[in-house]
Structure formats: structure tokens, C-alpha cells
Amino acid sequence: QQQVKQSPQSLIVQKGGISIINCAYENTAFDYFPWYQQFPGKGPALLIAIRPDVSEKKEGRFTISFNKSAKQFSLHIMDSQPGDSATYFCAALWGATNKLIFGTGTLLAVQP
Amino acid sequence: GEEVAQTPKHLVRGEGQKAKLYCAPIKGHSYVFWYQQVLKNEFKFLISFQNENVFDETGMPKERFSAKCLPNSPCSLEIQATKLEDSAVYFCASSQSGGYNYGYTFGSGTRLTVV
């Protein structure tokens, strides 16, 4: 019940294309959903986050779409660039425990 | 500073030896978290602190792992009698308000290799 399922495991996108990564959760107690970007040898860095009372959040080329009834959320990267090549993790925060639960990661490669 | 500082970057220990990892959270952040990242990218929660108090230790293998966050000192994660399966990258993170609005800020990690 505490799992966050993420897909796909890996993704190859052409420069300028749209990258889409999907996540699903079971625990309705989760109340904050961040996305993290991780480059090799670095820690994950917060990219964008959303609360469940909002259906969409956009910051620059990055958009989170949130479907509360389906318990799913996704990250869209518009105009993908080679510099976006990294591993992306969705996550869910359970406020009562203050614990961040991570998805399994998506390795994104943007080809020039 | 505005970064979470983790030391050392790399640590190699023989099986059965002790390993100690350090984390300096961002000043003003009252929450500290430790995660273990294993080969397949999986992040496993270990323990969290609110100031110097343990907040949640449900992920800690208590027989060999211990952690502290004392005032005016870096936080530490110690593994007694390391096993091969402890080989992983250990990340420390800190947050102001428990994660909302600002999320967690992660350090660059300590790569522990047990041989």
C-alpha cells in the first residue's frame, strides 16, 4: 500500500519531443507528490511538485498532471533537450509520517 | 550553506568492519532523512530526525545500523559489522517543514562498497 509504481523503466526521446513518465499510487493518505531529477553521481534534485487538490501544475517545460480519482500522476517534459537526460523519480509524501516514498525511476535519454 | 554536505564521498570496508557516514544538513532545516539507494535505483527509507530527536526509524536494520543528530555536530549513520548487502549509495536529505512546499534537499551521497 505504500508503493509508488513508475513507468516506463527507460525512455528514449528525440530532441524537441515530449517525454512522458507515469506513476500510480495506492495509499490515499499521500498528500504531496514531487518529482526528482537525478544525474549520475549526484543526489536527486527537486524538479516540480503538486498537491492532490490541483489537477495540473506547470513550471517552464515541466508539467505535472494529477488524476486523484485514478490515483495516477505524470510528468511531461516539453521540447526535451539532451541536457534533460537523467533519471527521473516520482515520489509521494505521507504527511503523517513525513516519509517520502519513491518510485523505481525512469532513465531518460534525449537524442540530439 | 544551501547544500547538504555528505562525507566521505566514497568508503570501502571489508566485511565485518564498521562504517560511519556523516551529513551536515542545511542550516535552519529541522528535519533530516537517510535513504539507501541500491543498484536498481530503489530508494529505501532508513530513518528521519526532527532536530536531534528520532522521528521515524521504521526502515533501520536496528541490529547493525544506528544514527544520531546531535546539536552543533554533523548527523551520522553508523553500520557495525558491515555485510556485502550494505553496498549502496547512502543519501542524506534535509527539509524545513517536513517536505511540503520545499521538498527535501539531498546531498550527493556516500558510496559504500563492502568487499
Short mmCIF file of C-alpha atoms in Angstrom, two decimals:
data_model
loop_
_atom_site.label_atom_id
_atom_site.label_comp_id
_atom_site.label_asym_id
_atom_site.label_seq_id
_atom_site.Cartn_x
_atom_site.Cartn_y
_atom_site.Cartn_z
CA GLN A 1 0.00 0.00 0.00
CA GLN A 2 2.97 2.27 0.43
CA GLN A 3 4.33 1.61 -3.05
CA VAL A 4 4.57 4.08 -5.87
CA LYS A 5 4.68 2.37 -9.27
CA GLN A 6 6.53 4.15 -12.07
CA SER A 7 6.74 3.52 -15.80
CA PRO A 8 8.44 3.24 -18.18
CA GLN A 9 11.76 2.00 -16.80
CA SER A 10 13.59 3.74 -19.63
CA LEU A 11 12.66 6.19 -22.35
CA ILE A 12 14.35 7.46 -25.49
CA VAL A 13 13.08 10.71 -26.98
CA GLN A 14 14.29 12.85 -29.85
CA LYS A 15 15.37 16.42 -29.16
CA GLY A 16 12.34 18.67 -29.22
CA GLY A 17 9.94 15.83 -28.43
CA ILE A 18 7.70 15.29 -25.42
CA SER A 19 8.81 12.94 -22.62
CA ILE A 20 6.04 11.40 -20.53
CA ILE A 21 6.58 9.43 -17.33
CA ASN A 22 3.73 7.90 -15.38
CA CYS A 23 3.22 7.00 -11.73
CA ALA A 24 0.46 5.35 -9.74
CA TYR A 25 -0.13 5.01 -6.01
CA GLU A 26 -2.48 3.15 -3.71
CA ASN A 27 -2.37 4.98 -0.41
CA THR A 28 -4.90 7.82 -0.37
CA ALA A 29 -3.12 9.26 2.67
CA PHE A 30 -0.34 10.55 0.40
CA ASP A 31 -0.73 14.31 0.21
CA TYR A 32 2.22 15.71 -1.71
CA PHE A 33 3.70 14.43 -4.97
CA PRO A 34 7.15 15.67 -6.02
CA TRP A 35 9.27 14.71 -8.99
CA TYR A 36 13.04 14.44 -8.67
CA GLN A 37 15.77 14.53 -11.32
CA GLN A 38 19.00 12.65 -10.67
CA PHE A 39 22.22 12.87 -12.67
CA PRO A 40 24.93 10.19 -12.33
CA GLY A 41 26.95 10.61 -9.15
CA LYS A 42 24.56 13.22 -7.73
CA GLY A 43 21.70 13.25 -5.32
CA PRO A 44 18.13 13.66 -6.55
CA ALA A 45 17.07 17.28 -7.03
CA LEU A 46 13.51 18.52 -6.69
CA LEU A 47 12.07 19.38 -10.10
CA ILE A 48 8.40 20.13 -9.55
CA ALA A 49 5.69 19.07 -7.09
CA ILE A 50 1.92 19.04 -6.77
CA ARG A 51 -0.72 18.66 -4.07
CA PRO A 52 -3.76 16.43 -4.68
CA ASP A 53 -6.22 19.33 -4.73
CA VAL A 54 -4.71 20.55 -8.02
CA SER A 55 -5.05 18.71 -11.35
CA GLU A 56 -2.13 20.31 -13.17
CA LYS A 57 0.99 22.30 -12.40
CA LYS A 58 3.35 23.80 -14.95
CA GLU A 59 6.83 25.20 -14.45
CA GLY A 60 8.62 26.11 -17.65
CA ARG A 61 8.88 22.99 -19.82
CA PHE A 62 7.81 20.68 -16.99
CA THR A 63 4.16 19.84 -16.25
CA ILE A 64 2.62 17.50 -13.70
CA SER A 65 -0.83 16.12 -14.48
CA PHE A 66 -2.65 14.68 -11.48
CA ASN A 67 -5.72 12.42 -11.52
CA LYS A 68 -6.91 11.97 -7.95
CA SER A 69 -9.75 9.54 -8.72
CA ALA A 70 -7.42 7.25 -10.69
CA LYS A 71 -4.59 7.73 -8.19
CA GLN A 72 -2.19 8.50 -11.03
CA PHE A 73 0.11 11.35 -11.88
CA SER A 74 2.51 12.02 -14.69
CA LEU A 75 5.42 14.24 -15.67
CA HIS A 76 5.50 15.82 -19.11
CA ILE A 77 8.71 17.36 -20.40
CA MET A 78 8.01 19.56 -23.40
CA ASP A 79 10.69 20.36 -26.00
CA SER A 80 13.01 17.74 -24.47
CA GLN A 81 16.71 18.63 -24.62
CA PRO A 82 19.86 16.47 -24.38
CA GLY A 83 20.57 18.17 -21.04
CA ASP A 84 17.35 16.62 -19.70
CA SER A 85 18.94 13.17 -19.99
CA ALA A 86 18.85 11.86 -16.41
CA THR A 87 16.92 9.50 -14.16
CA TYR A 88 13.54 10.80 -13.02
CA PHE A 89 11.82 9.67 -9.86
CA CYS A 90 8.26 10.31 -8.86
CA ALA A 91 7.55 10.29 -5.14
CA ALA A 92 4.74 10.59 -2.66
CA LEU A 93 4.82 12.10 0.79
CA TRP A 94 2.74 10.82 3.64
CA GLY A 95 2.40 13.85 5.86
CA ALA A 96 1.53 11.91 9.00
CA THR A 97 4.82 10.01 8.86
CA ASN A 98 6.79 12.69 6.97
CA LYS A 99 8.17 9.87 4.83
CA LEU A 100 8.90 10.26 1.13
CA ILE A 101 8.19 7.08 -0.88
CA PHE A 102 9.97 6.91 -4.23
CA GLY A 103 9.02 5.28 -7.49
CA THR A 104 11.53 2.99 -9.18
CA GLY A 105 12.90 5.60 -11.58
CA THR A 106 12.87 6.25 -15.33
CA LEU A 107 16.10 6.62 -17.26
CA LEU A 108 15.50 9.29 -19.91
CA ALA A 109 17.81 9.67 -22.89
CA VAL A 110 17.19 12.62 -25.21
CA GLN A 111 18.90 12.10 -28.53
CA PRO A 112 20.25 15.16 -30.40
CA GLY B 1 25.19 26.92 3.39
CA GLU B 2 22.48 25.96 0.94
CA GLU B 3 23.63 22.43 0.33
CA VAL B 4 23.53 19.21 2.27
CA ALA B 5 27.13 18.13 2.75
CA GLN B 6 27.87 14.42 2.95
CA THR B 7 31.26 12.90 3.77
CA PRO B 8 33.07 10.89 2.71
CA LYS B 9 32.11 10.58 -0.96
CA HIS B 10 33.43 7.04 -1.15
CA LEU B 11 34.05 4.46 1.58
CA VAL B 12 35.44 0.95 1.20
CA ARG B 13 35.16 -1.51 4.06
CA GLY B 14 35.96 -5.17 4.49
CA GLU B 15 33.08 -7.37 5.53
CA GLY B 16 32.63 -7.13 9.30
CA GLN B 17 34.24 -3.70 9.60
CA LYS B 18 32.49 -0.58 10.85
CA ALA B 19 31.40 2.24 8.55
CA LYS B 20 30.48 5.76 9.62
CA LEU B 21 28.88 8.30 7.32
CA TYR B 22 28.34 11.99 8.02
CA CYS B 23 25.78 14.57 6.94
CA ALA B 24 25.62 18.30 7.56
CA PRO B 25 22.06 19.47 6.83
CA ILE B 26 21.19 22.93 5.58
CA LYS B 27 21.14 25.47 8.43
CA GLY B 28 17.62 26.12 9.56
CA HIS B 29 16.31 22.78 8.33
CA SER B 30 14.81 20.88 11.22
CA TYR B 31 14.26 17.52 9.50
CA VAL B 32 16.97 15.11 8.41
CA PHE B 33 16.41 11.89 6.48
CA TRP B 34 18.65 8.98 5.50
CA TYR B 35 17.96 6.86 2.42
CA GLN B 36 19.80 3.91 0.92
CA GLN B 37 19.92 3.65 -2.89
CA VAL B 38 20.74 0.20 -4.17
CA LEU B 39 21.79 -0.95 -7.65
CA LYS B 40 18.39 -0.89 -9.30
CA ASN B 41 17.80 2.72 -8.26
CA GLU B 42 15.48 1.77 -5.45
CA PHE B 43 15.43 4.28 -2.60
CA LYS B 44 14.93 2.68 0.77
CA PHE B 45 13.97 4.94 3.69
CA LEU B 46 16.10 4.30 6.75
CA ILE B 47 15.45 6.93 9.42
CA SER B 48 14.35 10.51 9.98
CA PHE B 49 15.05 13.09 12.65
CA GLN B 50 13.22 16.19 13.81
CA ASN B 51 16.04 18.27 15.23
CA GLU B 52 18.02 15.82 17.37
CA ASN B 53 15.09 13.51 18.02
CA VAL B 54 14.38 10.34 16.08
CA PHE B 55 11.12 10.89 14.19
CA ASP B 56 10.75 7.61 12.30
CA GLU B 57 13.16 4.68 12.39
CA THR B 58 10.97 2.04 10.78
CA GLY B 59 13.45 1.45 7.96
CA MET B 60 16.51 0.85 10.09
CA PRO B 61 18.00 -2.64 10.46
CA LYS B 62 18.48 -1.99 14.15
CA GLU B 63 20.84 -4.81 14.92
CA ARG B 64 23.66 -3.19 12.92
CA PHE B 65 22.58 0.32 11.97
CA SER B 66 22.44 3.35 14.23
CA ALA B 67 22.12 7.08 13.61
CA LYS B 68 22.41 10.32 15.55
CA CYS B 69 21.80 14.02 15.02
CA LEU B 70 23.36 15.92 17.91
CA PRO B 71 23.32 19.71 18.33
CA ASN B 72 26.21 21.54 16.67
CA SER B 73 27.54 18.36 15.07
CA PRO B 74 27.02 16.67 11.70
CA CYS B 75 24.44 13.90 11.72
CA SER B 76 25.90 10.41 11.43
CA LEU B 77 24.88 6.97 10.22
CA GLU B 78 26.92 4.07 11.54
CA ILE B 79 26.93 0.50 10.35
CA GLN B 80 28.52 -2.05 12.67
CA ALA B 81 29.86 -5.26 11.14
CA THR B 82 29.15 -4.37 7.52
CA LYS B 83 27.83 -7.02 5.13
CA LEU B 84 28.18 -7.27 1.35
CA GLU B 85 24.49 -6.37 1.02
CA ASP B 86 25.16 -2.98 2.66
CA SER B 87 26.98 -1.86 -0.50
CA ALA B 88 24.92 1.07 -1.77
CA VAL B 89 24.84 4.84 -2.02
CA TYR B 90 23.58 6.43 1.19
CA PHE B 91 21.82 9.75 0.80
CA CYS B 92 21.07 12.29 3.45
CA ALA B 93 18.37 14.91 2.92
CA SER B 94 17.05 17.81 4.95
CA SER B 95 13.90 19.90 4.85
CA GLN B 96 12.44 22.94 6.54
CA SER B 97 8.92 21.86 7.13
CA GLY B 98 8.89 18.13 6.72
CA GLY B 99 8.72 18.09 2.96
CA TYR B 100 5.80 20.29 1.94
CA ASN B 101 6.37 23.28 -0.32
CA TYR B 102 10.11 22.85 -0.44
CA GLY B 103 10.55 19.14 -0.72
CA TYR B 104 13.70 17.53 0.53
CA THR B 105 17.19 18.75 -0.41
CA PHE B 106 19.51 15.81 -0.93
CA GLY B 107 23.25 15.61 -0.56
CA SER B 108 25.45 13.98 -3.20
CA GLY B 109 25.63 10.75 -1.28
CA THR B 110 28.27 8.43 0.16
CA ARG B 111 29.06 5.34 -1.92
CA LEU B 112 29.79 2.46 0.45
CA THR B 113 31.48 -0.59 -1.01
CA VAL B 114 31.81 -3.64 1.21
CA VAL B 115 34.38 -6.14 -0.03
#
